Every structure is written in structure tokens, then in C-alpha cells.
Tab-separated table of C-alpha atoms in Angstrom:
chain	number	residue	atom	x	y	z
A	1	MET	CA	-26.077	9.027	-2.292
A	2	TYR	CA	-25.809	5.377	-2.808
A	3	SER	CA	-27.586	2.547	-4.638
A	4	VAL	CA	-26.422	-0.990	-4.944
A	5	THR	CA	-27.257	-3.866	-7.361
A	6	LYS	CA	-25.271	-7.228	-6.319
A	7	GLN	CA	-21.548	-5.778	-6.122
A	8	GLN	CA	-22.203	-2.939	-8.294
A	9	MET	CA	-22.840	0.526	-6.401
A	10	SER	CA	-23.622	3.997	-7.551
A	11	PHE	CA	-22.306	7.170	-5.928
A	12	ARG	CA	-23.740	10.548	-6.417
A	13	SER	CA	-23.674	14.142	-4.984
A	14	SER	CA	-25.412	14.612	-1.699
A	15	GLY	CA	-23.759	17.455	0.282
A	16	PRO	CA	-20.814	17.894	2.384
A	17	LEU	CA	-18.587	15.643	4.470
A	18	SER	CA	-18.308	16.422	8.150
A	19	GLY	CA	-17.237	14.957	11.256
A	20	GLU	CA	-14.624	12.632	12.699
A	21	THR	CA	-13.387	9.257	11.446
A	22	VAL	CA	-10.531	6.670	11.492
A	23	VAL	CA	-9.057	4.474	8.739
A	24	PRO	CA	-8.061	0.759	8.970
A	25	GLY	CA	-4.563	-0.029	10.087
A	26	ASP	CA	-1.724	0.555	7.772
A	27	LYS	CA	-1.547	-2.134	5.331
A	28	SER	CA	2.067	-2.081	4.666
A	29	ILE	CA	3.018	-1.956	8.187
A	30	SER	CA	0.378	-4.805	8.927
A	31	HIS	CA	2.172	-7.250	6.617
A	32	ARG	CA	5.565	-6.588	8.069
A	33	ALA	CA	4.362	-6.724	11.625
A	34	LEU	CA	2.781	-10.147	11.278
A	35	MET	CA	6.147	-11.351	9.148
A	36	LEU	CA	8.472	-10.096	11.999
A	37	ALA	CA	6.163	-11.606	14.789
A	38	ALA	CA	6.347	-14.761	13.209
A	39	MET	CA	10.025	-14.642	13.198
A	40	ALA	CA	10.279	-13.574	16.787
A	41	ASP	CA	11.091	-16.121	19.451
A	42	GLY	CA	7.703	-15.781	21.672
A	43	GLN	CA	4.474	-14.077	21.461
A	44	SER	CA	3.627	-10.454	20.275
A	45	ARG	CA	0.429	-8.414	20.421
A	46	ILE	CA	-0.419	-6.474	17.331
A	47	GLN	CA	-3.205	-3.611	17.754
A	48	GLY	CA	-4.890	-2.197	14.822
A	49	LEU	CA	-3.855	-4.888	12.107
A	50	SER	CA	-5.362	-4.117	8.889
A	51	PRO	CA	-8.756	-6.072	8.469
A	52	GLY	CA	-8.462	-6.179	4.822
A	53	GLY	CA	-8.095	-9.542	2.707
A	54	ASP	CA	-4.333	-8.762	1.668
A	55	VAL	CA	-3.363	-8.897	5.288
A	56	ARG	CA	-5.414	-11.965	5.782
A	57	SER	CA	-3.540	-13.591	2.920
A	58	THR	CA	-0.332	-12.983	4.872
A	59	ALA	CA	-1.665	-14.415	8.007
A	60	CYS	CA	-2.873	-17.733	6.456
A	61	ALA	CA	0.446	-18.265	4.909
A	62	LEU	CA	2.476	-17.681	8.012
A	63	ARG	CA	-0.058	-19.920	9.858
A	64	ALA	CA	0.733	-22.672	7.065
A	65	MET	CA	4.359	-22.454	7.903
A	66	GLY	CA	4.096	-22.968	11.574
A	67	ALA	CA	2.980	-19.575	13.157
A	68	ARG	CA	0.289	-19.343	15.665
A	69	ILE	CA	-1.811	-16.225	14.882
A	70	GLU	CA	-5.056	-15.893	16.549
A	71	ALA	CA	-7.526	-12.910	17.006
A	72	GLU	CA	-8.286	-11.086	20.562
A	73	GLY	CA	-10.824	-8.755	18.956
A	74	PRO	CA	-11.859	-7.018	15.687
A	75	ASP	CA	-8.020	-5.465	15.258
A	76	THR	CA	-6.119	-7.080	17.722
A	77	TRP	CA	-3.958	-10.442	17.417
A	78	HIS	CA	-1.529	-12.560	19.250
A	79	VAL	CA	1.409	-13.989	17.079
A	80	ASP	CA	3.297	-16.867	18.645
A	81	GLY	CA	6.420	-17.018	16.357
A	82	VAL	CA	8.701	-19.742	15.331
A	83	GLY	CA	11.880	-17.646	15.737
A	84	THR	CA	14.375	-17.107	12.841
A	85	GLY	CA	15.092	-20.182	10.880
A	86	GLY	CA	12.001	-21.891	12.123
A	87	LEU	CA	9.431	-21.828	9.356
A	88	ASN	CA	8.206	-25.294	8.191
A	89	THR	CA	7.359	-26.489	4.700
A	90	PRO	CA	3.339	-25.854	4.133
A	91	HIS	CA	1.305	-28.802	3.130
A	92	ALA	CA	-0.591	-27.038	0.361
A	93	PRO	CA	0.083	-24.136	-1.854
A	94	LEU	CA	0.052	-20.814	-0.327
A	95	ASP	CA	-2.883	-18.519	-1.538
A	96	MET	CA	-1.844	-14.953	-2.208
A	97	GLY	CA	-5.249	-13.757	-3.146
A	98	ASN	CA	-4.904	-10.407	-4.689
A	99	SER	CA	-1.874	-9.206	-2.583
A	100	GLY	CA	1.429	-8.637	-4.349
A	101	THR	CA	2.938	-7.517	-1.199
A	102	SER	CA	2.222	-10.706	0.264
A	103	ALA	CA	3.787	-12.768	-2.549
A	104	ARG	CA	6.914	-10.571	-2.616
A	105	LEU	CA	7.717	-10.114	0.940
A	106	LEU	CA	7.039	-13.883	1.603
A	107	MET	CA	9.134	-15.169	-1.124
A	108	GLY	CA	11.681	-13.149	0.505
A	109	LEU	CA	10.985	-14.661	3.964
A	110	ILE	CA	11.073	-18.095	2.578
A	111	ALA	CA	14.251	-17.800	0.356
A	112	SER	CA	16.727	-18.145	3.340
A	113	HIS	CA	14.867	-21.105	5.138
A	114	PRO	CA	15.336	-24.751	4.050
A	115	VAL	CA	11.904	-25.009	3.048
A	116	THR	CA	9.767	-25.190	-0.366
A	117	ALA	CA	6.591	-23.626	-0.925
A	118	THR	CA	4.353	-22.925	-3.987
A	119	LEU	CA	2.775	-19.409	-4.203
A	120	THR	CA	-0.489	-18.915	-5.944
A	121	GLY	CA	-3.183	-15.934	-6.402
A	122	ASP	CA	-6.121	-14.792	-8.134
A	123	SER	CA	-6.332	-13.930	-11.851
A	124	SER	CA	-4.982	-10.217	-11.320
A	125	LEU	CA	-2.168	-11.228	-9.099
A	126	SER	CA	-1.239	-14.024	-11.358
A	127	ARG	CA	-0.403	-11.253	-14.040
A	128	ARG	CA	1.927	-9.116	-12.136
A	129	PRO	CA	5.651	-9.525	-12.501
A	130	MET	CA	7.655	-11.426	-9.683
A	131	GLU	CA	10.972	-11.584	-11.486
A	132	ARG	CA	11.992	-8.500	-10.062
A	133	VAL	CA	12.201	-10.319	-6.685
A	134	ALA	CA	13.118	-13.710	-7.743
A	135	GLY	CA	16.139	-12.499	-9.666
A	136	PRO	CA	17.844	-11.161	-6.500
A	137	LEU	CA	16.777	-14.050	-4.255
A	138	ARG	CA	18.252	-16.361	-6.433
A	139	THR	CA	21.760	-14.664	-6.103
A	140	ILE	CA	21.489	-15.727	-2.407
A	141	GLY	CA	20.998	-19.436	-3.035
A	142	ALA	CA	17.061	-19.664	-3.494
A	143	THR	CA	15.813	-21.824	-6.184
A	144	ILE	CA	12.614	-20.005	-7.879
A	145	ALA	CA	10.510	-21.549	-10.848
A	146	ALA	CA	7.696	-19.313	-12.005
A	147	SER	CA	5.474	-19.387	-14.887
A	148	PRO	CA	7.026	-18.867	-18.395
A	149	GLN	CA	5.737	-15.134	-18.037
A	150	GLY	CA	7.595	-14.479	-14.883
A	151	THR	CA	4.495	-14.608	-12.582
A	152	LEU	CA	2.464	-16.861	-10.214
A	153	PRO	CA	2.285	-19.689	-9.733
A	154	LEU	CA	5.533	-19.958	-8.338
A	155	THR	CA	7.690	-22.463	-6.415
A	156	ILE	CA	10.535	-21.576	-4.263
A	157	GLU	CA	13.038	-23.720	-2.536
A	158	GLY	CA	14.728	-21.698	-0.073
A	159	ALA	CA	18.590	-22.039	0.486
A	160	ALA	CA	19.824	-24.109	3.579
A	161	ALA	CA	22.622	-21.655	3.762
A	162	ALA	CA	21.755	-18.335	2.262
A	163	VAL	CA	24.582	-16.395	1.008
A	164	PRO	CA	24.920	-12.614	2.205
A	165	ARG	CA	25.033	-10.228	-0.814
A	166	HIS	CA	25.498	-6.467	-1.655
A	167	HIS	CA	22.487	-6.000	-3.788
A	168	ARG	CA	22.391	-2.685	-5.786
A	169	LEU	CA	18.796	-2.008	-6.978
A	170	THR	CA	18.209	-0.326	-10.383
A	171	VAL	CA	14.628	0.277	-9.714
A	172	ALA	CA	13.227	2.052	-6.575
A	173	SER	CA	10.990	-0.702	-4.914
A	174	ALA	CA	9.977	-0.811	-1.281
A	175	GLN	CA	8.833	-4.253	-1.890
A	176	VAL	CA	11.986	-5.533	-3.528
A	177	LYS	CA	13.995	-4.077	-0.530
A	178	SER	CA	11.875	-5.458	1.800
A	179	ALA	CA	11.942	-9.192	0.406
A	180	LEU	CA	15.584	-8.823	0.560
A	181	LEU	CA	15.748	-7.633	4.297
A	182	LEU	CA	13.633	-10.451	5.265
A	183	ALA	CA	15.898	-12.736	3.370
A	184	ALA	CA	18.610	-11.390	5.338
A	185	LEU	CA	17.051	-12.468	8.514
A	186	ASN	CA	18.262	-15.991	8.455
A	187	THR	CA	21.233	-15.396	6.130
A	188	PRO	CA	24.673	-15.376	8.134
A	189	GLY	CA	26.849	-12.276	7.872
A	190	VAL	CA	25.745	-8.768	6.559
A	191	THR	CA	23.464	-8.212	3.760
A	192	ARG	CA	23.575	-4.752	2.130
A	193	ILE	CA	21.037	-3.289	-0.103
A	194	THR	CA	21.644	0.129	-2.107
A	195	GLU	CA	18.543	1.732	-3.326
A	196	PRO	CA	18.709	4.652	-5.937
A	197	VAL	CA	15.889	6.621	-4.325
A	198	ALA	CA	14.723	6.205	-0.672
A	199	THR	CA	11.612	4.085	-0.613
A	200	ARG	CA	9.030	3.541	2.272
A	201	ASP	CA	11.140	2.538	5.486
A	202	HIS	CA	8.767	0.820	7.399
A	203	SER	CA	10.630	-2.405	7.165
A	204	GLU	CA	13.717	-0.824	8.528
A	205	ARG	CA	11.886	0.762	11.300
A	206	MET	CA	10.043	-2.377	12.557
A	207	LEU	CA	13.261	-4.508	12.029
A	208	ARG	CA	14.980	-2.102	14.447
A	209	HIS	CA	11.862	-2.209	16.820
A	210	PHE	CA	12.112	-6.134	16.724
A	211	GLY	CA	15.738	-5.918	17.908
A	212	ALA	CA	17.633	-6.582	14.742
A	213	ARG	CA	20.992	-5.100	14.040
A	214	ILE	CA	20.314	-2.720	11.120
A	215	GLU	CA	22.136	0.380	9.755
A	216	VAL	CA	21.057	3.039	6.910
A	217	ALA	CA	23.230	5.288	5.595
A	218	GLU	CA	22.412	8.245	2.942
A	219	GLU	CA	23.726	7.703	-0.421
A	220	PRO	CA	24.618	10.731	-2.719
A	221	GLY	CA	21.611	11.655	-5.239
A	222	GLY	CA	18.931	10.607	-2.570
A	223	GLY	CA	19.458	6.781	-2.230
A	224	ARG	CA	20.168	4.815	0.755
A	225	THR	CA	22.318	1.745	1.719
A	226	ILE	CA	20.533	-0.771	4.512
A	227	ALA	CA	23.023	-3.172	6.158
A	228	LEU	CA	21.458	-6.214	8.206
A	229	ALA	CA	23.338	-8.447	10.160
A	230	GLY	CA	22.132	-11.971	10.430
A	231	LYS	CA	21.357	-14.481	11.518
A	232	ALA	CA	18.979	-12.027	13.621
A	233	ALA	CA	17.489	-13.156	16.987
A	234	LEU	CA	14.177	-11.090	16.976
A	235	THR	CA	12.414	-9.943	20.345
A	236	PRO	CA	8.666	-10.285	20.545
A	237	GLN	CA	6.851	-6.972	20.529
A	238	ASP	CA	3.433	-5.169	21.398
A	239	ILE	CA	2.947	-3.210	18.278
A	240	ALA	CA	0.266	-0.539	17.476
A	241	ILE	CA	-0.252	0.096	14.000
A	242	PRO	CA	-1.356	3.632	12.795
A	243	GLY	CA	-4.066	4.259	10.182
A	244	ASP	CA	-3.091	3.882	6.581
A	245	PRO	CA	-2.279	7.104	4.776
A	246	SER	CA	-3.440	5.404	1.528
A	247	SER	CA	-6.851	4.671	2.914
A	248	ALA	CA	-6.941	8.246	4.343
A	249	ALA	CA	-5.998	9.891	1.078
A	250	PHE	CA	-9.464	8.694	-0.417
A	251	LEU	CA	-11.574	10.695	2.327
A	252	ALA	CA	-9.112	13.380	2.242
A	253	VAL	CA	-9.702	14.241	-1.548
A	254	ALA	CA	-13.466	13.616	-0.888
A	255	ALA	CA	-13.220	16.484	1.596
A	256	LEU	CA	-11.285	18.958	-0.498
A	257	VAL	CA	-13.324	18.493	-3.684
A	258	VAL	CA	-16.864	18.542	-2.180
A	259	PRO	CA	-18.048	22.024	-1.167
A	260	GLY	CA	-18.643	22.690	2.414
A	261	SER	CA	-16.714	19.813	3.679
A	262	SER	CA	-14.434	19.591	6.848
A	263	ILE	CA	-13.356	16.254	8.372
A	264	VAL	CA	-10.888	15.045	10.801
A	265	ILE	CA	-9.105	11.713	10.623
A	266	ARG	CA	-7.709	10.312	13.586
A	267	ASN	CA	-4.496	8.559	13.964
A	268	VAL	CA	-3.104	8.496	10.554
A	269	GLY	CA	0.536	7.269	9.758
A	270	THR	CA	2.504	10.156	8.571
A	271	ASN	CA	5.713	8.336	7.966
A	272	PRO	CA	7.721	11.130	5.477
A	273	LEU	CA	8.260	8.466	2.814
A	274	ARG	CA	4.583	8.042	2.198
A	275	MET	CA	3.419	11.733	2.493
A	276	GLY	CA	4.000	12.482	-1.094
A	277	LEU	CA	0.346	12.815	-2.043
A	278	PHE	CA	-0.577	15.111	0.770
A	279	ASP	CA	2.563	17.206	0.038
A	280	ALA	CA	1.123	17.431	-3.562
A	281	LEU	CA	-2.325	18.415	-2.355
A	282	ARG	CA	-0.988	21.021	-0.049
A	283	ALA	CA	1.077	22.536	-2.958
A	284	MET	CA	-2.250	22.766	-4.914
A	285	GLY	CA	-3.832	24.838	-2.087
A	286	GLY	CA	-5.288	21.958	-0.109
A	287	ASP	CA	-6.225	22.813	3.542
A	288	ILE	CA	-4.681	19.922	5.074
A	289	VAL	CA	-3.229	20.123	8.603
A	290	PHE	CA	-1.685	17.629	10.963
A	291	ASP	CA	-2.531	18.004	14.621
A	292	ASN	CA	-1.155	16.136	17.750
A	293	GLU	CA	1.888	14.694	16.141
A	294	ARG	CA	3.528	11.723	17.990
A	295	MET	CA	5.807	8.766	17.493
A	296	VAL	CA	4.073	5.267	18.275
A	297	ASP	CA	6.343	2.233	18.053
A	298	GLY	CA	8.912	3.765	15.841
A	299	GLU	CA	6.330	5.371	13.430
A	300	PRO	CA	5.250	9.012	13.228
A	301	VAL	CA	1.455	9.314	13.742
A	302	ALA	CA	-1.125	12.404	13.678
A	303	ASP	CA	-4.765	13.510	13.466
A	304	MET	CA	-5.535	14.950	9.960
A	305	ARG	CA	-7.769	17.719	9.436
A	306	VAL	CA	-9.016	18.392	5.757
A	307	ARG	CA	-11.236	21.184	4.588
A	308	HIS	CA	-13.006	21.869	1.118
A	309	SER	CA	-10.272	23.895	-0.870
A	310	ALA	CA	-10.167	25.772	-4.557
A	311	LEU	CA	-7.578	23.206	-5.955
A	312	ARG	CA	-4.451	24.433	-8.529
A	313	ALA	CA	-3.216	22.173	-10.814
A	314	THR	CA	0.631	20.607	-10.338
A	315	ASP	CA	3.068	18.625	-11.962
A	316	ILE	CA	4.557	15.690	-10.098
A	317	ALA	CA	8.188	14.972	-10.858
A	318	PRO	CA	9.700	11.436	-11.507
A	319	GLN	CA	11.606	11.717	-8.100
A	320	ALA	CA	8.528	12.134	-6.191
A	321	VAL	CA	6.829	9.080	-7.556
A	322	PRO	CA	8.192	6.665	-4.692
A	323	SER	CA	6.656	8.782	-1.726
A	324	MET	CA	3.391	8.353	-3.602
A	325	ILE	CA	3.206	5.432	-5.663
A	326	ASP	CA	0.000	3.954	-4.383
A	327	GLU	CA	-1.856	7.104	-4.612
A	328	PHE	CA	-1.778	8.157	-7.891
A	329	PRO	CA	-5.327	6.930	-8.693
A	330	ILE	CA	-6.852	9.384	-6.197
A	331	PHE	CA	-4.386	12.144	-7.182
A	332	PHE	CA	-6.030	11.768	-10.548
A	333	ILE	CA	-9.317	12.499	-9.385
A	334	ALA	CA	-8.146	15.513	-7.420
A	335	ALA	CA	-6.362	16.686	-10.507
A	336	ALA	CA	-9.623	16.470	-12.480
A	337	PHE	CA	-11.267	19.065	-10.249
A	338	ALA	CA	-8.235	21.606	-9.985
A	339	ASP	CA	-7.944	24.680	-11.973
A	340	GLY	CA	-5.486	24.071	-14.906
A	341	THR	CA	-3.597	21.248	-16.401
A	342	SER	CA	-1.692	18.682	-13.979
A	343	ARG	CA	0.813	16.296	-15.523
A	344	THR	CA	2.751	13.261	-14.198
A	345	SER	CA	5.484	11.234	-15.560
A	346	GLY	CA	7.785	8.206	-14.511
A	347	LEU	CA	4.779	5.997	-13.617
A	348	ARG	CA	5.528	2.912	-15.668
A	349	GLU	CA	5.258	0.850	-12.279
A	350	LEU	CA	1.385	1.675	-12.589
A	351	ARG	CA	0.985	-0.413	-15.592
A	352	VAL	CA	1.866	-3.462	-13.772
A	353	LYS	CA	-0.253	-2.947	-10.433
A	354	GLU	CA	-3.689	-4.708	-9.716
A	355	SER	CA	-4.428	-3.311	-13.116
A	356	ASP	CA	-2.921	-0.935	-15.837
A	357	ARG	CA	-3.886	1.931	-13.661
A	358	ILE	CA	-2.593	4.724	-16.182
A	359	ALA	CA	-4.984	3.067	-18.768
A	360	ALA	CA	-8.014	2.454	-16.510
A	361	MET	CA	-7.837	5.733	-14.837
A	362	ALA	CA	-7.622	7.664	-18.163
A	363	GLU	CA	-10.576	5.615	-19.599
A	364	GLY	CA	-12.607	6.333	-16.548
A	365	LEU	CA	-12.124	9.840	-16.181
A	366	ARG	CA	-12.892	10.233	-20.020
A	367	ALA	CA	-16.027	8.450	-19.133
A	368	ILE	CA	-17.095	11.098	-16.459
A	369	GLY	CA	-16.380	13.990	-18.561
A	370	ALA	CA	-12.753	15.031	-17.655
A	371	ARG	CA	-10.104	15.845	-20.186
A	372	VAL	CA	-7.144	13.557	-20.318
A	373	GLU	CA	-4.197	12.953	-22.362
A	374	GLU	CA	-2.191	9.309	-21.895
A	375	ASN	CA	1.220	8.892	-22.682
A	376	GLN	CA	3.461	5.985	-21.985
A	377	ASP	CA	4.630	6.856	-18.243
A	378	GLY	CA	1.825	9.392	-17.183
A	379	LEU	CA	-1.172	11.421	-17.445
A	380	ALA	CA	-1.860	15.053	-18.281
A	381	ILE	CA	-5.180	16.085	-16.631
A	382	MET	CA	-7.139	19.358	-17.427
A	383	GLY	CA	-9.182	19.973	-14.501
A	384	SER	CA	-12.630	21.413	-14.204
A	385	GLY	CA	-11.613	24.416	-11.850
A	386	GLY	CA	-13.599	23.005	-9.115
A	387	ALA	CA	-16.945	22.666	-11.051
A	388	PRO	CA	-18.848	19.149	-10.859
A	389	LEU	CA	-17.943	16.811	-13.807
A	390	PRO	CA	-20.843	15.323	-15.709
A	391	GLY	CA	-20.465	12.031	-14.422
A	392	GLY	CA	-23.130	9.465	-15.523
A	393	ALA	CA	-21.015	6.578	-16.125
A	394	THR	CA	-20.200	3.057	-15.222
A	395	ILE	CA	-16.571	2.357	-14.457
A	396	ALA	CA	-14.932	-1.035	-14.670
A	397	SER	CA	-13.032	-1.232	-11.372
A	398	CYS	CA	-10.680	-4.036	-13.167
A	399	MET	CA	-10.875	-5.772	-9.875
A	400	ASP	CA	-8.479	-3.075	-8.567
A	401	HIS	CA	-9.549	-1.551	-4.890
A	402	ARG	CA	-7.802	1.893	-5.890
A	403	ILE	CA	-9.713	2.176	-9.166
A	404	ALA	CA	-13.012	1.519	-7.424
A	405	MET	CA	-12.527	3.976	-4.238
A	406	SER	CA	-11.096	6.609	-6.699
A	407	PHE	CA	-14.132	6.691	-8.934
A	408	ALA	CA	-16.412	6.371	-5.915
A	409	ILE	CA	-14.924	9.692	-4.671
A	410	ALA	CA	-15.549	11.410	-8.005
A	411	GLY	CA	-19.123	10.394	-8.027
A	412	LEU	CA	-19.575	12.542	-4.850
A	413	HIS	CA	-19.066	15.793	-7.279
A	414	CYS	CA	-20.479	14.897	-10.323
A	415	SER	CA	-23.777	15.824	-11.894
A	416	GLN	CA	-24.861	12.427	-12.452
A	417	ALA	CA	-23.994	9.409	-10.259
A	418	VAL	CA	-20.927	7.466	-11.134
A	419	THR	CA	-21.617	3.456	-11.147
A	420	ILE	CA	-18.639	1.012	-10.016
A	421	ASP	CA	-19.143	-2.106	-11.579
A	422	SER	CA	-17.846	-3.912	-8.695
A	423	MET	CA	-17.115	-2.609	-5.144
A	424	ALA	CA	-15.945	-6.194	-4.033
A	425	PRO	CA	-11.958	-5.323	-4.464
A	426	VAL	CA	-12.117	-2.584	-1.871
A	427	ASP	CA	-12.255	-5.516	0.643
A	428	THR	CA	-8.499	-6.076	0.266
A	429	SER	CA	-7.600	-2.618	1.935
A	430	PHE	CA	-10.614	-0.626	3.098
A	431	PRO	CA	-13.627	-3.091	3.951
A	432	GLY	CA	-15.715	-0.179	5.799
A	433	PHE	CA	-14.886	2.370	2.900
A	434	VAL	CA	-18.895	2.717	2.163
A	435	THR	CA	-19.985	2.795	5.841
A	436	THR	CA	-17.295	5.335	6.469
A	437	LEU	CA	-18.579	7.765	3.472
A	438	GLN	CA	-22.333	7.271	4.800
A	439	GLU	CA	-21.302	8.255	8.428
A	440	LEU	CA	-19.177	11.440	7.259
A	441	HIS	CA	-22.298	12.432	5.084
A	442	SER	CA	-24.753	11.949	8.038
A	443	ALA	CA	-22.559	13.450	10.781
């Protein structure tokens, strides 16, 4: 199934996947759990923390600003918080690695504290836009100097007395919303944020769990207004983080497209604002069932059962994009094996992720034999009707973990092996990805 040369790895068809597995802790929730625990006054215990490099970047930055974060085991951590308002100026630049979430959310956290910090990142992150967060944060009193392109490296001088605002977002972005909510923690008065379309609400749920005074009101047309009262005194918590649905997505699509497969993924987060991909896959005829549904620390969780299915093409409307924004690379793989032509639009945000995911996925799909049409904000993919694709190509991961994992899954149902030029980026979110695939093939 696999052959490895340095960081290069090849994936080929080797029969159905079966058995049970788990995926790493939800990356989005892990970032927020660390930050809110660092703002609490006392010790929090976090179980199931994502082991990926992105979350490690957040932990290192919080340590540099005064929080004490220590491992109890491989995925359990203790965080001794500094309390709201207690951040210290770090002695050196904060390295965000490849994590856009770390950079943007920490900008918000720092913006309302009287500290100064410089944020840096790797070459990929240093091409990603930061002005969408920096602009609103300047309106509360923060001073932010980015590169001429509006990217990292970036220096932020937080406001000694931040000003509460009503932020009306023109683009739906959970990261921008979350950065503003984190800034609101140490801002006296009520901060309000209106988003045009409801985006993932992990921040709102976790803020409530830590004791913040937060209210959410539905707006006409599907948007929401969130109001947070600061300065907020957060209470330490014990938190169990569910498995990441974005990681589960790769295994689910593998089971759907590889004939004879049947797997169970335990303890997956099922936040309704993260279920867009699974809703789409089920609309395509995918046999996906959620069992043992339950609530864990304010988040819905379930066990996911997935069986091989004959997929039908589908169109993804722009209003569905926020609920599956991170899962489009693996959706494109599912579409490549479906019957008919799947179309997407409203995906301009994908051009400024870890890579230009529209262009990278189009190029890779063509290389393995799929028929693809690329436009400015989406793709049209003509599926194989369930038949294997030719494969036999080497795919440029573009140092993007989701590109690498998506084409690894594609290789499992191609006539010839698909080689990924580097699987190193996968460490940012799913360090055990290859091992998990091997175990599901040997079960």
C-alpha cells in the first residue's frame, strides 16, 4: 500500500478498509481551549488535545506570555492561567509555524492587553492575509504593523484600555469572529459582532463553558449577532475535546470510495456548523450514520459509521461553504469518484489557505486522470462513476496538509500508485494519519 522515500510517500489500492478507529482531538477546539484556559484564574485540565503542530504553536506562544502549560500524558494537559488581563510581553518573537488559526486568534487575545508581540511564521503562513483581522482590531485601539503585503511578520501593540465596538463583518469568518471575541475578554463593556452567515461556534460554546457572559441572537437571512461582556472573569475547567471532524473526513471518504469498506470512527465532534461535508456526502448517497449521540462539555459528539457507497454528483451552494470550508479538498476527491458532474462556487477563500487549494486540487486531479474545470471561485468535477482513476502521478502537496491527505486517499482507489512529494505537512493536524490508514487496512 505504501512506499516511502524521505518525506515522499506513495499510496495505492490494497483492498477495503475495516475496523474501528479514532482521530486526533478537534484542532479548532484545541486552540480555543488553550487560550481560554490561559485566561482563566487557576488550573484547567484538557483531555484529547490535538497533537498537531498547529496547536503546539499556540501552546508555545501562550507559555511565552506567562501561562504554564504542562503535559500529563500524550493528549492530556494542565494549564495554569494568568487570568484575564494577565498576559506578559514575550521576550522573543512568537513563531506561529504553519498555523493561521494561532496567528489570527492570538492577535485578538493580545489586542486588548497592554503588551507588545511580534508574530512570525513559516514561508506558507507568511503569504496568508492578516489584514482581515488587523483592521477590526485597530478600531478597538490596538496598533498593528504588518509587512507591506499585510502578512507576517507582524507586530501588535495591545491597547491599555480597549474600546468596545459593534463589529459588522462583511465576510463570514470564524477566525475573525473568534479573534474579536478574544479581544473582548479584556475590553470593558459589551462587544458585539454581527456575522452575515453563521460560522462555526466553538468560541461561543467554550466561552460560555468557562463562565463568560455571552449572548447569541439570530439575524434575518441566517446571520448572528454575538454579544460578550468584558472584562470577563473566566473559571478554570476540565475539558474533554472530541475527535476532529475535519480529520475524520479523510477516513470517511476513503471508506465511501474504496469497495467493500466499512469503518467506525469513535468520538467525533458533530457540531452542526461543521457538518457541511457529511451532509453533502449523505446527499450524494453516502452511507454515513451517527450513533451514540451525546453532549460533552458543550459540544455534540457521536460515533460515525461509514460504508462503501455508490456516490452521485452534487452541487454545493455558496451558503453551504462556511460549514465545510476546510473539507473542500477531500470533497473534491469524493466528487472525482461520483457519478456525474459536481459543481462548487463561492470558494474564493480557498485561494488564500495554506495553498491556493482550488488551483492545487485542480492540477492534482488532472494529474491522476480526473476531468476538471476550474473557475475563479470553484471547480466542476466530472466523476468516474465509482471506477478507479488512472493515478500514476506525483502530487505537489504545496506544504498543505489537506492537499497531501486528500491525494493520499485518492491513491487508495487508483489503478496506479499516487505519490505525494511530502507528507511532512500532515503533522500540523493529523500526525498519525498514515498509521491509522495502515491499521484500517490490516483490521
